Structure formats: C-alpha cells, structure tokens
CSV table of C-alpha atoms in Angstrom, one decimal:
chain,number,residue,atom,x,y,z
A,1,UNK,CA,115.8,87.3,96.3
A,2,UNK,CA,112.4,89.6,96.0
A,3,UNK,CA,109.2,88.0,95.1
A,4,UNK,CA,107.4,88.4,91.5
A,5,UNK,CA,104.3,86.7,91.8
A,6,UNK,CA,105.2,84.1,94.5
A,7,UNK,CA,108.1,82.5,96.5
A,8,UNK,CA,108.9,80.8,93.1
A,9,UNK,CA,109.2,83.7,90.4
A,10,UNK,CA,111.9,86.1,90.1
A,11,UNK,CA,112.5,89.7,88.5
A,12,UNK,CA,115.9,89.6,87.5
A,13,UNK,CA,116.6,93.5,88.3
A,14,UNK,CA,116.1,92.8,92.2
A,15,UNK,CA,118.1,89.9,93.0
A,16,UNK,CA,121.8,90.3,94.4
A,17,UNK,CA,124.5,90.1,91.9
A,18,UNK,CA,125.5,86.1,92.3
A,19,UNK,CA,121.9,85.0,91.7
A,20,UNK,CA,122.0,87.4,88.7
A,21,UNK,CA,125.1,85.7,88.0
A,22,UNK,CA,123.9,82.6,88.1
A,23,UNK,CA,120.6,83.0,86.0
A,24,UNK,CA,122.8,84.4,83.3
A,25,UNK,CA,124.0,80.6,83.0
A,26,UNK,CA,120.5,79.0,83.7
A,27,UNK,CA,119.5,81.3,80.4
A,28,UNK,CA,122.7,80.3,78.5
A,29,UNK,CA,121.5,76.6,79.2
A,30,UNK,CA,117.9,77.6,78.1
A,31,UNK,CA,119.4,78.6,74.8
A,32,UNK,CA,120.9,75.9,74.4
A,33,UNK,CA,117.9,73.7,74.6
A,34,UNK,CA,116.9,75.7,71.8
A,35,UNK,CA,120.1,75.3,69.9
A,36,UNK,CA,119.6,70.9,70.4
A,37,UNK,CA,115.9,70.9,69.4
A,38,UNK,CA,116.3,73.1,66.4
A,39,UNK,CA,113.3,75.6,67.5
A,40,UNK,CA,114.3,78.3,66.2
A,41,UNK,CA,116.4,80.8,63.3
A,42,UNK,CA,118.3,83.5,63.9
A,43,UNK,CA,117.7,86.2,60.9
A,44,UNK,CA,120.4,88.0,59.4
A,45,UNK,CA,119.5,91.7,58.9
A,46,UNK,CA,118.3,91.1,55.0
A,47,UNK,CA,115.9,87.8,55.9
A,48,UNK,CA,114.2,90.2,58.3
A,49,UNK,CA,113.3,93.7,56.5
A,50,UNK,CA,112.0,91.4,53.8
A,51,UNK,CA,109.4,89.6,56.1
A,52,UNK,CA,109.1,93.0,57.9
A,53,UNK,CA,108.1,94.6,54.1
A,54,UNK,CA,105.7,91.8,53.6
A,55,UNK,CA,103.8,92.7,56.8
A,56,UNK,CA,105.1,90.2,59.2
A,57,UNK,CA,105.2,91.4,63.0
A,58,UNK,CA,108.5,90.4,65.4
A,59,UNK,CA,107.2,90.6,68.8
A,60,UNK,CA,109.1,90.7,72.1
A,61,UNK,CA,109.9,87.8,74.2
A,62,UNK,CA,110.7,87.5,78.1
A,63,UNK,CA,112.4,85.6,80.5
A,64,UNK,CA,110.5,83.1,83.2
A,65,UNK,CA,112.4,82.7,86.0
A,66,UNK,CA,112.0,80.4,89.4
A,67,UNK,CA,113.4,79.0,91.9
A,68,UNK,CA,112.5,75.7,92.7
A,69,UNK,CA,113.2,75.6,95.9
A,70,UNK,CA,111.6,78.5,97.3
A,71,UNK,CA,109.0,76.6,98.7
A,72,UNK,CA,111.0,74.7,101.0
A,73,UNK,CA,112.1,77.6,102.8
A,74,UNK,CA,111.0,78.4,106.5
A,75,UNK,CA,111.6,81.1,108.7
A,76,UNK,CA,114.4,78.3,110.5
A,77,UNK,CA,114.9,76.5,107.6
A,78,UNK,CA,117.8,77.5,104.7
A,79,UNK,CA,117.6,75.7,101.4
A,80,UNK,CA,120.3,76.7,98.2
A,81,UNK,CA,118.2,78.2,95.2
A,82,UNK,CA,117.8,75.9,92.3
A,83,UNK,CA,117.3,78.3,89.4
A,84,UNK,CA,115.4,77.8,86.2
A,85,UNK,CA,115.2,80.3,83.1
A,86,UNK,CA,112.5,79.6,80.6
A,87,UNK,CA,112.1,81.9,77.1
A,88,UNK,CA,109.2,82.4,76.1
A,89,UNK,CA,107.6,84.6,73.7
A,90,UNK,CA,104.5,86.8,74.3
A,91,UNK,CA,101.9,85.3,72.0
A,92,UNK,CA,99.3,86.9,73.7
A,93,UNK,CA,100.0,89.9,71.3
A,94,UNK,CA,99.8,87.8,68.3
A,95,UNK,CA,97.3,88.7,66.1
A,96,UNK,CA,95.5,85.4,65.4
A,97,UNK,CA,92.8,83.7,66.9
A,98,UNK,CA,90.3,80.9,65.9
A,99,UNK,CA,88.2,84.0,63.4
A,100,UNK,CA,91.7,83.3,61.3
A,101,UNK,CA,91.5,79.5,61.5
A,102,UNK,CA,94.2,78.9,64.3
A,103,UNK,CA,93.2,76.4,67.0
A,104,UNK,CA,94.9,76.8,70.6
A,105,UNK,CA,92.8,74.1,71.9
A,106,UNK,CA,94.7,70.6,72.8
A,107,UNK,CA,93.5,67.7,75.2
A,108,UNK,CA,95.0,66.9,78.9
A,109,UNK,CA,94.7,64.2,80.3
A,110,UNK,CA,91.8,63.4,82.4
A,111,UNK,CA,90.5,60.9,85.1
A,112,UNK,CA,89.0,58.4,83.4
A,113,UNK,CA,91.8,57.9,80.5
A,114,UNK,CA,94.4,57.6,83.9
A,115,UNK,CA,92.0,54.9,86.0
A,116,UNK,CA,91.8,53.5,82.2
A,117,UNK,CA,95.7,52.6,82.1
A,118,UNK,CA,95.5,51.5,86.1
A,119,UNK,CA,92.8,49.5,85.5
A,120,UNK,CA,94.2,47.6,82.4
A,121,UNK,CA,97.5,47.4,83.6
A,122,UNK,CA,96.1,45.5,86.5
A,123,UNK,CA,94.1,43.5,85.2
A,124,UNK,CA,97.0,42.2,82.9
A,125,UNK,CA,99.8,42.5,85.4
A,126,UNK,CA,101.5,44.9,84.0
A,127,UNK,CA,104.0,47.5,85.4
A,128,UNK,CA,103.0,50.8,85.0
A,129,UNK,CA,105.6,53.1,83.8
A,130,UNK,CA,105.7,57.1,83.4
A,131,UNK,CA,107.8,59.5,81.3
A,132,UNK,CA,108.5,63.6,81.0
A,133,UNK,CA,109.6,64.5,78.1
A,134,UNK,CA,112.3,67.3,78.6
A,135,UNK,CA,111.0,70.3,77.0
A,136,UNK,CA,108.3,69.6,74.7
A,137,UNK,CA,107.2,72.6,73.2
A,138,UNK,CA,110.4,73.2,71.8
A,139,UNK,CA,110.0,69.7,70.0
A,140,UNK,CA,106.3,70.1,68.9
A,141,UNK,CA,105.1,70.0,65.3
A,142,UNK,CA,106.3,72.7,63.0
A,143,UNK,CA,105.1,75.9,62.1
A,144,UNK,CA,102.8,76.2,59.3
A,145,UNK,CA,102.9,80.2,59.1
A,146,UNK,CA,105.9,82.7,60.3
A,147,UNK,CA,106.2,83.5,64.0
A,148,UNK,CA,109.0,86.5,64.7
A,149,UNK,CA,110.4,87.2,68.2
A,150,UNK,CA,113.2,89.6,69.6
A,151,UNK,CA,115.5,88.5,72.0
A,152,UNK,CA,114.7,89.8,75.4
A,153,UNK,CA,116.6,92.2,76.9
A,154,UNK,CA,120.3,91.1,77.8
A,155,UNK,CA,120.4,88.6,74.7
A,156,UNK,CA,121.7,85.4,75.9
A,157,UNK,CA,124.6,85.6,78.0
A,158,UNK,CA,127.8,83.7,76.6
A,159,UNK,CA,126.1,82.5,73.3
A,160,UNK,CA,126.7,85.3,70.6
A,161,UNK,CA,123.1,86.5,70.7
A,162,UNK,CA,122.6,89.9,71.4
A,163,UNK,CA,119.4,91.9,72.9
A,164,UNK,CA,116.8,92.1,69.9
A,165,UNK,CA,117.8,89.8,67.8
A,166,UNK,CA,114.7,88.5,65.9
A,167,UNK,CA,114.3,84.9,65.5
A,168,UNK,CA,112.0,82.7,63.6
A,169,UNK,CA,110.1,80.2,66.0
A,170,UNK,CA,110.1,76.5,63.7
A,171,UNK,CA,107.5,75.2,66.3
A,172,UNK,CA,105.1,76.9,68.3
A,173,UNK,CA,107.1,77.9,71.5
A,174,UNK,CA,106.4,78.6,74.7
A,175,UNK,CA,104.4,81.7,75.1
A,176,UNK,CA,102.8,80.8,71.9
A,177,UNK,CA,99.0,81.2,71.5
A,178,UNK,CA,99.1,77.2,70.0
A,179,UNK,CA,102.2,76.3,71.5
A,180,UNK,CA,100.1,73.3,73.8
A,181,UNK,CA,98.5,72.4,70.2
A,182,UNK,CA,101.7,72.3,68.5
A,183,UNK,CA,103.1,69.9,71.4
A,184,UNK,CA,99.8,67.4,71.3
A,185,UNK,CA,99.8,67.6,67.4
A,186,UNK,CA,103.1,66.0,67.1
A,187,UNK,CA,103.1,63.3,70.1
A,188,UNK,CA,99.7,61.9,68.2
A,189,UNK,CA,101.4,62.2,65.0
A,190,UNK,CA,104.4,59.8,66.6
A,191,UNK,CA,102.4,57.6,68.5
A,192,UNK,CA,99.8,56.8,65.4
A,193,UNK,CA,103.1,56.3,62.8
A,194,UNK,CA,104.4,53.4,65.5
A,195,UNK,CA,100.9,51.5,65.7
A,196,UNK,CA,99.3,53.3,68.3
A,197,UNK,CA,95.3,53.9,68.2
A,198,UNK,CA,93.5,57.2,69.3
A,199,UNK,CA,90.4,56.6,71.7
A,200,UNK,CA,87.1,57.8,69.9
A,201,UNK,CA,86.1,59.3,73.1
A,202,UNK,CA,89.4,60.0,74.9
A,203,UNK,CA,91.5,62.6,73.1
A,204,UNK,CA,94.8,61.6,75.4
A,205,UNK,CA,93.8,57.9,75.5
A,206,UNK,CA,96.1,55.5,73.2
A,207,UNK,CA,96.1,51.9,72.8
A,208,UNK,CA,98.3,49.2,71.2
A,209,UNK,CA,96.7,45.9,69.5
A,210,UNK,CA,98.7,43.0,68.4
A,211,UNK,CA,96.0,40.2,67.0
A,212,UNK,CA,92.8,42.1,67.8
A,213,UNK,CA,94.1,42.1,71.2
A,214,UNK,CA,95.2,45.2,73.5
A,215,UNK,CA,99.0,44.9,74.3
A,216,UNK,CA,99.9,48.5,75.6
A,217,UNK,CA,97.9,51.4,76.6
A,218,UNK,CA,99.0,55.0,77.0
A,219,UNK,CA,97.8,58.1,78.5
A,220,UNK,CA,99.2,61.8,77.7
A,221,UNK,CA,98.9,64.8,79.8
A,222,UNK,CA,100.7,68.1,78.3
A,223,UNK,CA,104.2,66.5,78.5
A,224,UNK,CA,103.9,63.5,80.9
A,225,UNK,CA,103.2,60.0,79.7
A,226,UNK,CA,101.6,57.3,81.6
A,227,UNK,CA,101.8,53.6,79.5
A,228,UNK,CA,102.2,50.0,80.2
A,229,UNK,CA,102.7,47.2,77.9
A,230,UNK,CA,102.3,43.2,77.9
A,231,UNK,CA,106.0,42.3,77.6
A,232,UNK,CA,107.3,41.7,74.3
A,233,UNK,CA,105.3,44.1,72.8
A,234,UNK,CA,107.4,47.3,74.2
A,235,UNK,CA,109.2,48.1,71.4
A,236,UNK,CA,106.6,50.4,69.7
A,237,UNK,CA,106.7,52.4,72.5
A,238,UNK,CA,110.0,52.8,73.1
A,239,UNK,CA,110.6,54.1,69.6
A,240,UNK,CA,107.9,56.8,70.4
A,241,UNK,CA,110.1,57.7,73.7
A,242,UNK,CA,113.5,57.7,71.4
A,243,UNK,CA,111.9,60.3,69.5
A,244,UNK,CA,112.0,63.2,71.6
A,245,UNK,CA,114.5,64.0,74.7
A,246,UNK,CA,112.9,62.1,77.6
C-alpha cells in the first residue's frame, strides 16, 4: 500500500486489488453507521432540483481511509492491515462562517477539568471510569439549516447508493465546518436533561449533586468521557451512556 499523507492514510487508486477489495467493505460498514444513526436522507431526483432552484449548494464528499496498523510495521516486522473508511463531507467549501451567525467553536477537554475528576474521585474513593462513544458526529444535534452532499466517487459498495447521489446531512457530519459543535451541543443537552451541572468556568466540566452534595463528576473531550460516581448514584449517568452507541 502507497502512502497519502503518512504510514496511516491511503489513496484508494494505488493500493493492490484485495486491499481495494477490502475497503469496499470497510466503506459499506461506514454506510451503515450512517444508516443506524439516522444521519442522513437520500433525495429522490424531485426533492433535490427544488432545493437546487431555491439556491441550496450539494457539495462533494470523500473518503478517509487508514490503516491502523501501519505504525507497527518495521523493516523485519509484518503486521495484517486493519482498514478504516470514514465519509466525510468537505465543509471547508461551505459557504458559512461566523459573519452568517454559525459557530464552529466547541470545548475539549483540558487539564485542569481531568486532575478535577482524579482528584474528586480520590478523595471520595471512587473508581474512575472512561467511555468512547462510537461515532459521535453522526449522533450530534440536528441540523438547523440544509446541508447537501454527493456521494463520492464509487457510491457505496453493496448498499444501493450510487456515485453522486446527493444526501441531506440531519446532523452536522464529519467534514462539517460545525460538525465538533454539533457533537458538544447535544452531549450537554443529554447530560443537563439527566441532572447533570455545567462548570461556570470549565466548558467540559460536569457535576452531579444529590442533597447539596457532589455525587458524580464528568469530564468530556470531543468523544471520550472520563466520570466517576459515589455508588448508588450511577444511574443518571448511565442513562446519558444508553443514549448514544458507546
């Protein structure tokens, strides 16, 4: 396999046939995240000319594609490729930007919200406990203005959808200018509905009370959580975790 932009990324049109082979599934199985989470609609051929007529723009989408283990590979050292296809669209070509009231900005975690958790869950003797949830973007909050893309080039292998199909994104996908935005939006949106508390200070910082007293604490960076709760008192969080795919 010939390198894109590193041992990790990969340009389709130069790998050997059973890796091409075998990234046509990885991009079926992309899909079909999509498919699960709801991101996105496929527009039949009168839904689209009447956005088109109203001035809406359907811009072009690619395909990100690594393998994992590239790094693990030595001159003397073989390792099987573990392949992953991400679609995303190219937002960068959106024409929006904060002049037209659209923020991109959203909060990552940062030291002090992590030695935060440490430190309380210490102090308490609590477990500390971690989560990923499994793609996020494609379960952020949900568009509040129409966002077109066209199916990249080879549509999606095995799933019905052929090269330039246009699709409306529901939630600001990856690629999107607010697509980190649309993620953090909706993981504060869940975590306030089941009791939690944003910190005043600390935009990733969450806390649980029960009786003016802190019983949980959670941190968020992108799509990682980092929480810990006094037993008995984890059932807020949990219902935050059975929310998305974790």
């Amino acid at each position: 396999m010939r390198k894109k932009d590193g041992d990790q990324n990969l340009r389709f049109a130069d790998c050997p046939l059973d890796i091409q082979n075998r990234l046509r599934g990885t991009r079926a199985e992309e899909w079909r995240k999509w498919e699960k989470f709801n991101a996105s609609i496929v527009l039949c051929e009168d839904e689209l000319q009447e956005l088109l007529d109203a001035g809406v723009k359907a811009y072009p989408m690619q395909w990100i594609e690594t393998d994992k283990n590239a790094h693990k590979r030595r001159d003397n050292v073989q390792v099987p490729p573990d392949l992953k296809s991400r679609l995303v669209g190219c937002g960068n070509l959106e024409e929006l930007g904060t002049a037209d009231g659209l923020r991109t900005d959203s909060p990552t975690g940062d030291v002090d919200a992590h030695n935060l958790v440490f430190s309380w869950c210490a102090s308490n003797e609590v477990r500390i406990k971690h989560a990923d949830i499994t793609s996020a973007y494609l379960q952020g909050k949900q568009n509040d203005r129409v966002i077109l893309y066209r199916i990249p080039k080879g549509g999606i292998p095995g799933e019905g959808v052929e090269e330039g199909t246009v699709i409306a994104a529901r939630v600001p996908v990856n690629g999107t200018k607010d697509a980190g935005r649309g993620w953090w939006l909706r993981l504060k949106e869940v975590a306030l509905e089941n009791g939690y508390s944003l910190n005043k200070i600390l935009p990733t910082m969450f806390s649980l009370r029960a009786k003016d007293k802190i019983v949980g604490v959670l941190c968020t960076n992108v799509d990682d959580l980092l929480y810990g709760n006094i037993p008995g008192h984890e059932e807020a969080l949990e219902k935050i975790l059975n929310t998305f795919s974790v």
